[in-house]
CSV table of C-alpha atoms and ligand atoms in Angstrom, one decimal:
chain,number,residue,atom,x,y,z
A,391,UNK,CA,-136.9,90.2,71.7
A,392,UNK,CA,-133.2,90.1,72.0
A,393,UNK,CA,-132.0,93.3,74.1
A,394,UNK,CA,-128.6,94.8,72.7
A,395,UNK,CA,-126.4,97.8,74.8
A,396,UNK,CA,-124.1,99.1,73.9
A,397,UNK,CA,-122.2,102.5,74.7
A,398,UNK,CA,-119.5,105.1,73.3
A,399,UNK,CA,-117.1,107.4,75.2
A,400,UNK,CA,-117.2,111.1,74.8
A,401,UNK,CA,-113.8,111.6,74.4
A,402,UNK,CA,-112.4,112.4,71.0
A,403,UNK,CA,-114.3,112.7,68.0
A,404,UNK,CA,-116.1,110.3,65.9
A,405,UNK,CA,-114.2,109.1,63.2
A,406,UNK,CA,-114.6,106.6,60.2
A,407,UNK,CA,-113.2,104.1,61.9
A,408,UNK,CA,-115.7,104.1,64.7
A,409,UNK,CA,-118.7,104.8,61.9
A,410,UNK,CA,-117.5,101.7,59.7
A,411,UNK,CA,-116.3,99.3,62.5
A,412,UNK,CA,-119.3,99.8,65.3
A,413,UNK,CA,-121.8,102.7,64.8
A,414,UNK,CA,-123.0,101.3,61.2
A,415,UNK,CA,-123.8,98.1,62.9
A,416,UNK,CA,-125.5,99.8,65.7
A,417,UNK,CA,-127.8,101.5,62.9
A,418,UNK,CA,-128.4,97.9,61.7
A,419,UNK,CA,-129.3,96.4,65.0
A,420,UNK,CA,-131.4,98.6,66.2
A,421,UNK,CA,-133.9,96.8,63.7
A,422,UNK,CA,-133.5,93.6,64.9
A,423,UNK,CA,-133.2,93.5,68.7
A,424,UNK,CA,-134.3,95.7,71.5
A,425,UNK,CA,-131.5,98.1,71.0
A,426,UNK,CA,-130.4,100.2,73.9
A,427,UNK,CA,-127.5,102.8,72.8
A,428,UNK,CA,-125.5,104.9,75.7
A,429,UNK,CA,-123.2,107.7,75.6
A,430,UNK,CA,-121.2,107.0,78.1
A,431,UNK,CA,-119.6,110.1,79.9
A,432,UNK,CA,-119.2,108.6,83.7
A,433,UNK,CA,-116.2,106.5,81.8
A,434,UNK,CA,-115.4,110.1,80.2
A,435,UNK,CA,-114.5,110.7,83.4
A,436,UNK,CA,-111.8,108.3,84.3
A,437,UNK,CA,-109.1,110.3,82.8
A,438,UNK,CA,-109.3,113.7,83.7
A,439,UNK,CA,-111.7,116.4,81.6
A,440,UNK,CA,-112.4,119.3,80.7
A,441,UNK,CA,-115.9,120.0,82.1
A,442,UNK,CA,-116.8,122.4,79.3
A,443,UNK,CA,-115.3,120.1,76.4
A,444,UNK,CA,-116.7,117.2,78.1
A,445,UNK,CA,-120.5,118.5,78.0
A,446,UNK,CA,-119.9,119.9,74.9
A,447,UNK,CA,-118.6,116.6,73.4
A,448,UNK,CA,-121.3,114.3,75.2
A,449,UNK,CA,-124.1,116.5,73.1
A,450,UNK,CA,-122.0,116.0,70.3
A,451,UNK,CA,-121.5,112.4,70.0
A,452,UNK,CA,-125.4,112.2,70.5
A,453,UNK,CA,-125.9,114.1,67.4
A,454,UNK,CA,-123.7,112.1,65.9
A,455,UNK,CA,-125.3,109.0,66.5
A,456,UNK,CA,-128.9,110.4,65.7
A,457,UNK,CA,-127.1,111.9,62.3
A,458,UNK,CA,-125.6,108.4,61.3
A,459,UNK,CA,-129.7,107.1,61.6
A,460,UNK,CA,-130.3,106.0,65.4
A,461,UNK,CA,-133.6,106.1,65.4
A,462,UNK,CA,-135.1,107.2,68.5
A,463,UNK,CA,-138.6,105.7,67.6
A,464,UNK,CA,-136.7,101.8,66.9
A,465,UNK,CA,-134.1,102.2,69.8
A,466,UNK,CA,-133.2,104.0,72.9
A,467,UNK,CA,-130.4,106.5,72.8
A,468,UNK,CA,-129.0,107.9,76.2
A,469,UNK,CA,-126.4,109.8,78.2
A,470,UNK,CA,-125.2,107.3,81.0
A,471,UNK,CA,-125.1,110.0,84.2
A,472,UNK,CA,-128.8,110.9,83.2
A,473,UNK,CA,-129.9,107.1,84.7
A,474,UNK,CA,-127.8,107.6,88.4
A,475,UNK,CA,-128.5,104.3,88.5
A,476,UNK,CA,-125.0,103.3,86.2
A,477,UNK,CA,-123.5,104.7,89.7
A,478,UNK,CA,-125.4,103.2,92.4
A,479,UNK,CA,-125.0,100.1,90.5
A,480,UNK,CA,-121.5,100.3,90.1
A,481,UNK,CA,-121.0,100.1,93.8
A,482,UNK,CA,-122.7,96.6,93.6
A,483,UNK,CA,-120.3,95.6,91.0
A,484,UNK,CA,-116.9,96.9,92.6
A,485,UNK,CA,-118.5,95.1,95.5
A,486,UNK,CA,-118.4,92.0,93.3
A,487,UNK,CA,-115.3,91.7,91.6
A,488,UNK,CA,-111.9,91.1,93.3
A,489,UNK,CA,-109.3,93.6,93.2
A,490,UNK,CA,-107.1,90.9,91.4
A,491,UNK,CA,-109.6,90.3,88.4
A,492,UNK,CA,-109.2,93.5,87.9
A,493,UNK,CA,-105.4,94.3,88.1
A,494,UNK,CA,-105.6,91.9,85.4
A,495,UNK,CA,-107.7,93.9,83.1
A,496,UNK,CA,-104.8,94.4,80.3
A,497,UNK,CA,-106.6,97.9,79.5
A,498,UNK,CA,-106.0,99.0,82.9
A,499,UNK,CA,-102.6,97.9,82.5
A,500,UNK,CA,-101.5,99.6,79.4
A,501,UNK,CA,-103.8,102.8,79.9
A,502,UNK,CA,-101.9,103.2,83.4
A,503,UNK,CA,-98.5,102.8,82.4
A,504,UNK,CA,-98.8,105.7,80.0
A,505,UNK,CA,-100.6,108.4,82.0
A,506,UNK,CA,-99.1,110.4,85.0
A,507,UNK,CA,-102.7,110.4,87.1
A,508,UNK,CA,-104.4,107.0,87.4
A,509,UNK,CA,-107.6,107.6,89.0
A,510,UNK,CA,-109.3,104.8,90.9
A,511,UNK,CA,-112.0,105.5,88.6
A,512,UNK,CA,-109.6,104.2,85.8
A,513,UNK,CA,-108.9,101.0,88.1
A,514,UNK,CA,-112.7,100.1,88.6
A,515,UNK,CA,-113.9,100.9,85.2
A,516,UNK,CA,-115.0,97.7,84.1
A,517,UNK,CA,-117.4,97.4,87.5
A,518,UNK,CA,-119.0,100.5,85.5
A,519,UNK,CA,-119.2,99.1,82.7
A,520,UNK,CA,-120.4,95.8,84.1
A,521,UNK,CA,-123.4,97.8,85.5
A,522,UNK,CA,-124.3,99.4,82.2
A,523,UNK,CA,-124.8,96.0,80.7
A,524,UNK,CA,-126.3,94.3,84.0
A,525,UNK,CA,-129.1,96.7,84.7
A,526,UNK,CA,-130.8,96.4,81.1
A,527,UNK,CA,-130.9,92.2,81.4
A,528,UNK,CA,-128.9,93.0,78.6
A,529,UNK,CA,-128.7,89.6,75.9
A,530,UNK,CA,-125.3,90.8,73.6
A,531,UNK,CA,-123.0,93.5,74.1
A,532,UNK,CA,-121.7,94.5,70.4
A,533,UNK,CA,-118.0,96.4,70.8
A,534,UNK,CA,-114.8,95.8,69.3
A,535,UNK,CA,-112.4,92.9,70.2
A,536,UNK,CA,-110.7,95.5,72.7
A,537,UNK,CA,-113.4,95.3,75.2
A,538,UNK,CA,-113.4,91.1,75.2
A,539,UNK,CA,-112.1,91.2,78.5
A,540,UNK,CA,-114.5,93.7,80.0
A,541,UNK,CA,-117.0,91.4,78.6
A,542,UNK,CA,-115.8,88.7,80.4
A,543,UNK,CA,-115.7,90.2,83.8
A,544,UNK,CA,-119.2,91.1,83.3
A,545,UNK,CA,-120.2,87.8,82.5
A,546,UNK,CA,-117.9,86.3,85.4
A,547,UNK,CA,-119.9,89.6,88.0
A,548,UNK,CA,-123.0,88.6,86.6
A,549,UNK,CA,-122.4,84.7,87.5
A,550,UNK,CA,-120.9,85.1,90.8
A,551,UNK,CA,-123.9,87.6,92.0
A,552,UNK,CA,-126.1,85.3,91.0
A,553,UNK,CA,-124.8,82.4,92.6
A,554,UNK,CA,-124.3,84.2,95.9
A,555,UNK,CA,-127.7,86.7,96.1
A,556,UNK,CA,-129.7,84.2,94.0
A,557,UNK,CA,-130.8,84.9,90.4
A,558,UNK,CA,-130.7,88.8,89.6
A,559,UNK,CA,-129.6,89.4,86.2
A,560,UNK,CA,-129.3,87.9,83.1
A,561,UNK,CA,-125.9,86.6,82.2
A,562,UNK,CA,-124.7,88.5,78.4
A,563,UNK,CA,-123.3,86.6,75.2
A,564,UNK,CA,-119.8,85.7,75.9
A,565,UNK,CA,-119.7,86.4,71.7
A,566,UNK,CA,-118.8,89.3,70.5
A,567,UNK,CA,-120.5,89.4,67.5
A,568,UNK,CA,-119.1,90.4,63.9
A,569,UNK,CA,-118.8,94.0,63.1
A,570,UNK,CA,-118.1,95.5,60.3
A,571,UNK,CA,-114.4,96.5,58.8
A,572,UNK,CA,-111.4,97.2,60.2
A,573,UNK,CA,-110.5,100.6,59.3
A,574,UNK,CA,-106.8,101.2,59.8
A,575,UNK,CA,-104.9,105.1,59.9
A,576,UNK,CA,-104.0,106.4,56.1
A,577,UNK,CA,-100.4,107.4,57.4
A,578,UNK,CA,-99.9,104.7,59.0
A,579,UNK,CA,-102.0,101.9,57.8
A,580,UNK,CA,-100.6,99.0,60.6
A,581,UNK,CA,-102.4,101.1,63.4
A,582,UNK,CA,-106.0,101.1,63.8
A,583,UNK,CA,-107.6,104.6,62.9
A,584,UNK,CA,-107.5,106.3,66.2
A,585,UNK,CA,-108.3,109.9,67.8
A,586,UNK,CA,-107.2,112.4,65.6
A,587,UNK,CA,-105.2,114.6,68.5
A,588,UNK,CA,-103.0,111.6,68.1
A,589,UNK,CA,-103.0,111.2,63.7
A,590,UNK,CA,-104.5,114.1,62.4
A,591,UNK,CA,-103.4,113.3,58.3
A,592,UNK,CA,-104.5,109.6,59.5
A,593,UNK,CA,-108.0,110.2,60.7
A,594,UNK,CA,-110.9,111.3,59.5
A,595,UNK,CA,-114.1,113.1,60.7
A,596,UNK,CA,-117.5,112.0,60.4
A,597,UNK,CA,-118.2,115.6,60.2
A,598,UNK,CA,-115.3,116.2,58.5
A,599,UNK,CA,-115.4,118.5,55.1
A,600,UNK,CA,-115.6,117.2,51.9
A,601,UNK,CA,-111.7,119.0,50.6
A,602,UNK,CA,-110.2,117.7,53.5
A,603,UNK,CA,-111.6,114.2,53.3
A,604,UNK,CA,-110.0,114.3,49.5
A,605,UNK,CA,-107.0,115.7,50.4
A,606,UNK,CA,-106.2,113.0,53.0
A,607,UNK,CA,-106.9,110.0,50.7
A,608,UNK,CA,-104.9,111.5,48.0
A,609,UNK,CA,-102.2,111.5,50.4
A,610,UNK,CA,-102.8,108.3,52.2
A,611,UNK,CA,-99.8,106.0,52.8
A,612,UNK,CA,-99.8,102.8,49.7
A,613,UNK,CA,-97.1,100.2,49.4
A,614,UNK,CA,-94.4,99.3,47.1
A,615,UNK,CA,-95.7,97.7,44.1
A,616,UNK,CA,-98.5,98.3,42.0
A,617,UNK,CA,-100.9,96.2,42.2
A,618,UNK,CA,-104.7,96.6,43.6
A,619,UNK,CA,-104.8,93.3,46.0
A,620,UNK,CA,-106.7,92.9,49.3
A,621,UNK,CA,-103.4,91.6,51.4
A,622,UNK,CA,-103.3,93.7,54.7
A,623,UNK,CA,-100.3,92.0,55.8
A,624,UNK,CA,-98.1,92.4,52.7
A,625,UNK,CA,-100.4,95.5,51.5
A,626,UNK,CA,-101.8,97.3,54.8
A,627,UNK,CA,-102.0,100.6,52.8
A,628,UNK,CA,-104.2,99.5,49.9
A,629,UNK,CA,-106.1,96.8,51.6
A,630,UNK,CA,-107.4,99.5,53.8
A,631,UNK,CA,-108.5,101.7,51.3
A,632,UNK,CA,-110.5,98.4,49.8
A,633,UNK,CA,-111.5,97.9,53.4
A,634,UNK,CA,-113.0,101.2,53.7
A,635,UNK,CA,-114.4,101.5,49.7
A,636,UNK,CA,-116.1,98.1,50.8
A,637,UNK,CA,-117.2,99.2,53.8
A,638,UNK,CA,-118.8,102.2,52.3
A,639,UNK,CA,-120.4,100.8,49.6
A,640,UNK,CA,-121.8,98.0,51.3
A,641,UNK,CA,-119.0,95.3,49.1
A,642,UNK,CA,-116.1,93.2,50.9
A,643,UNK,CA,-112.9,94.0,50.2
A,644,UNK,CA,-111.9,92.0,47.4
A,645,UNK,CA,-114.9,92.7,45.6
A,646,UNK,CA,-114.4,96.5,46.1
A,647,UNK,CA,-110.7,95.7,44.5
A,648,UNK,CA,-112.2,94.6,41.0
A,649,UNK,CA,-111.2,96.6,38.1
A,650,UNK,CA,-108.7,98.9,39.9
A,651,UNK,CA,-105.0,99.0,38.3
A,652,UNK,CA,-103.6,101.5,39.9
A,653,UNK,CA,-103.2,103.1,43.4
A,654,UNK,CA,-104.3,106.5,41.9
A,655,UNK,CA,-108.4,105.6,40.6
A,656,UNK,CA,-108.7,103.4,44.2
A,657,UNK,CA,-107.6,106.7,46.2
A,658,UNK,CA,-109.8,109.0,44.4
A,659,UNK,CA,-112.8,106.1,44.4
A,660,UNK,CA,-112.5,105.7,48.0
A,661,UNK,CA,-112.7,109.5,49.1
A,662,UNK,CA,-115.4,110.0,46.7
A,663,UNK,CA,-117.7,106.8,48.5
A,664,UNK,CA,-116.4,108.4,51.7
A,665,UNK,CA,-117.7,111.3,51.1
A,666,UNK,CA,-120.9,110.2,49.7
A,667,UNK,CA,-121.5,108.4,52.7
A,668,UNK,CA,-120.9,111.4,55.0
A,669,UNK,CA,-122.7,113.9,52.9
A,670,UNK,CA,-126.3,113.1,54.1
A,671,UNK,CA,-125.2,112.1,57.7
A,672,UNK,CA,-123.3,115.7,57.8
A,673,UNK,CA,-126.3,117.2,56.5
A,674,UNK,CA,-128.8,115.7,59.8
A,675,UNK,CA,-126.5,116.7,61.8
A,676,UNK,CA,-126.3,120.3,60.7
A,677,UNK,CA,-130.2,120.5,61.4
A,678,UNK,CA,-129.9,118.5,65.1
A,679,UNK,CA,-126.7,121.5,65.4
A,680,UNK,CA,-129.7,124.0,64.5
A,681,UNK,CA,-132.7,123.0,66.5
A,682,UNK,CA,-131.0,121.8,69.8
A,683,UNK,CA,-134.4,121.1,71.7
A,684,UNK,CA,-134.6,118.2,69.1
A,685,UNK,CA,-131.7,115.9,70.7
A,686,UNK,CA,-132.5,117.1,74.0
A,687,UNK,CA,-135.8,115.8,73.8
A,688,UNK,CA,-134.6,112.8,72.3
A,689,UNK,CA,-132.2,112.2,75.3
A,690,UNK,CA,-134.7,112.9,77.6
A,691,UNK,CA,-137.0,110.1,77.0
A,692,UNK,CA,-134.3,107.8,76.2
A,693,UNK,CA,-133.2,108.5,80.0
A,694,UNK,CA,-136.8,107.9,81.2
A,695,UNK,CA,-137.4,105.0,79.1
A,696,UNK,CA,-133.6,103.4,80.2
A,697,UNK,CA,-134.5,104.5,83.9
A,698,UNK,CA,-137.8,102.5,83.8
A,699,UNK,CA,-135.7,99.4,83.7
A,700,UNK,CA,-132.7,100.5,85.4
A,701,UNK,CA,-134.3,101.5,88.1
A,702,UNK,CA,-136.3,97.6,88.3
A,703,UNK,CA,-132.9,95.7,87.8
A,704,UNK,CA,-131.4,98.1,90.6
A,705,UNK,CA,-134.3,97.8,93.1
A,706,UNK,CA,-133.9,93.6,92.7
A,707,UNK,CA,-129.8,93.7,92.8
A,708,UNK,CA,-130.5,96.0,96.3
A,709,UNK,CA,-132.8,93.5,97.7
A,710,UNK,CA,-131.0,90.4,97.1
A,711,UNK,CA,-127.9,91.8,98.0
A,712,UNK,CA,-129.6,92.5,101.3
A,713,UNK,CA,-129.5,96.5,101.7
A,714,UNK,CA,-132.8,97.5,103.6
A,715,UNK,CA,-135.0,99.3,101.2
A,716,UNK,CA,-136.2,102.5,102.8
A,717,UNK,CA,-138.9,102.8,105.0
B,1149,LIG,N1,-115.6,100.5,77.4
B,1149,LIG,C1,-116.3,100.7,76.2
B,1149,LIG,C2,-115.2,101.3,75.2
B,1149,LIG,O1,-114.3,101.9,75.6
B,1149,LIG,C3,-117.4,101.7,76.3
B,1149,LIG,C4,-118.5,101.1,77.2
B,1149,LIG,C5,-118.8,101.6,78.4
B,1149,LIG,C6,-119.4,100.1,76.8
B,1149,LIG,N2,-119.9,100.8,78.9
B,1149,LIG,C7,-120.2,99.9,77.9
B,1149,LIG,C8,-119.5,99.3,75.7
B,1149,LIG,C9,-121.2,98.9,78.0
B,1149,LIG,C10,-120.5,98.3,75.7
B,1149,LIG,C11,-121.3,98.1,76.8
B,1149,LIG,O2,-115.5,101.2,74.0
């Protein structure tokens, strides 16, 4: 069976835009590959955190993804510094890349430029990521069309270890494959929707109430004009409020555009499917919020199950790489 991975920062909170782009595809993948899901808190730590918020936040965005229907009986769902492996393994990478593949990492660029502290940690992050994907012999990487280039290093680590240690891991999809919409901020409809420190009228929650959710589609940003049209680049504001009706009711955008007139019906429609999507996911995650010992046991044997292999691929990147194994 294919194997998938694929992980998720604990920074922020989870938002539509993360739910309708990524995590919905995740739900749908986990029923046709080998589906290995990570929360990803060693990257967390590249810019600098809060050690309560970031604990905090790591449990949360578990929930999360167990709420939205992970399934911890179809796929495996785990909290990257649980398998020290990710770090040991990392070394390997940052070993195998060249300091100028990855000054050329554009995230690296644009991520440095606009922070004061730039950890080395931020510098070498794709060598972590590299060993995330590397130590599952990991077939296709589903992320957004930001990560392309991380993707590629991987492949490019993954190609060059080989050809130097011998065969070791499996070499991932260049492909990025299709995921679902494009959900762009209601104020300001040209950006995509991001953390909501950074947008709060823009952004919404996955756990977000029900008034709230209303109250920011009623006051999302539209265009000139009238019309109900899918056209993101002459109608960003309404063709992502058909992008995100679609999206949550399972329609494309033009379909979800059918019968609407008016700006006011399409703003109402859409916070209602919103909301209708959230309501049961809000409701799981109110019972995983009331019975911690249930996501805690969940990410315990999705460490030991993730370990089994990581510790395999790891054991045969050591050897071939020539480090003594211990006596
Ligand atoms: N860098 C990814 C992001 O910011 C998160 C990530 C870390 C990841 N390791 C991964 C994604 C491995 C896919 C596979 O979205």
């Amino acid at each position: 069976m294919t194997r998938v991975f694929s992980g998720i920062k604990p920074t922020g909170e989870v938002h539509l835009g993360n739910l309708l782009g990524a995590l919905q595809y995740w739900v749908e993948d986990q029923h046709r590959a080998d589906s290995f899901y990570c929360v990803v808190d060693l990257h967390a730590l590249t810019t600098p955190q809060n050690p309560e918020e970031l604990r905090a936040k790591t449990l949360d965005v578990a929930r999360i993804l167990l709420a939205i229907g992970l399934d911890p009986e179809v796929c495996t769902l785990f909290v990257q510094s649980h398998v020290h492996e990710h770090a040991e393994m990392a070394w390997l990478m940052e070993c195998t890349v060249s300091y100028g593949e990855l000054r050329r990492m554009t995230q690296f660029k644009d991520k440095s430029e606009s922070s004061e502290f730039v950890s080395g940690g931020l510098f070498t992050y794709p060598a972590l990521m590299a060993a995330d994907i590397l130590l599952y012999e990991t077939d296709r990487v589903p992320v957004g069309d930001d990560q392309r280039q991380h993707l590629e290093i991987t492949r490019d680590i993954a190609m060059r270890f080989n050809s130097r240690y011998g065969d070791t891991f499996v070499v991932p999809a260049a492909a990025i494959p299709r995921t679902g919409a494009r959900v762009m901020d209601l104020q300001q409809p040209t950006d995509k929707m991001s953390k909501s420190d950074d947008s709060p009228q823009g952004t919404v929650l996955v756990t977000e109430d029900p008034r709230s959710i209303e109250k920011k589609f009623k006051r999302a940003v539209t265009d000139s004009g009238t019309e109900v049209r899918y056209d993101p680049e002459n109608k960003p504001g309404v063709s992502n409020l058909l992008a995100i009706l679609g999206a949550a009711t399972g329609r494309t955008p033009e379909e979800a555009a059918k019968g609407y007139g008016q700006y006011g019906p399409l703003k109402s429609d859409t916070a209602e499917a919103v909301i209708e999507l959230l309501r049961p996911v809000q409701e799981r995650y109110q019972m995983l919020a009331d019975d911690p010992g249930q996501t805690a046991a969940v990410l315990r044997s999705g460490a030991d199950k993730a370990q089994q292999i990581a510790a395999s691929v790891l054991a045969r990147a050591r050897r071939n790489i020539g480090l003594l194994s211990r006596p």
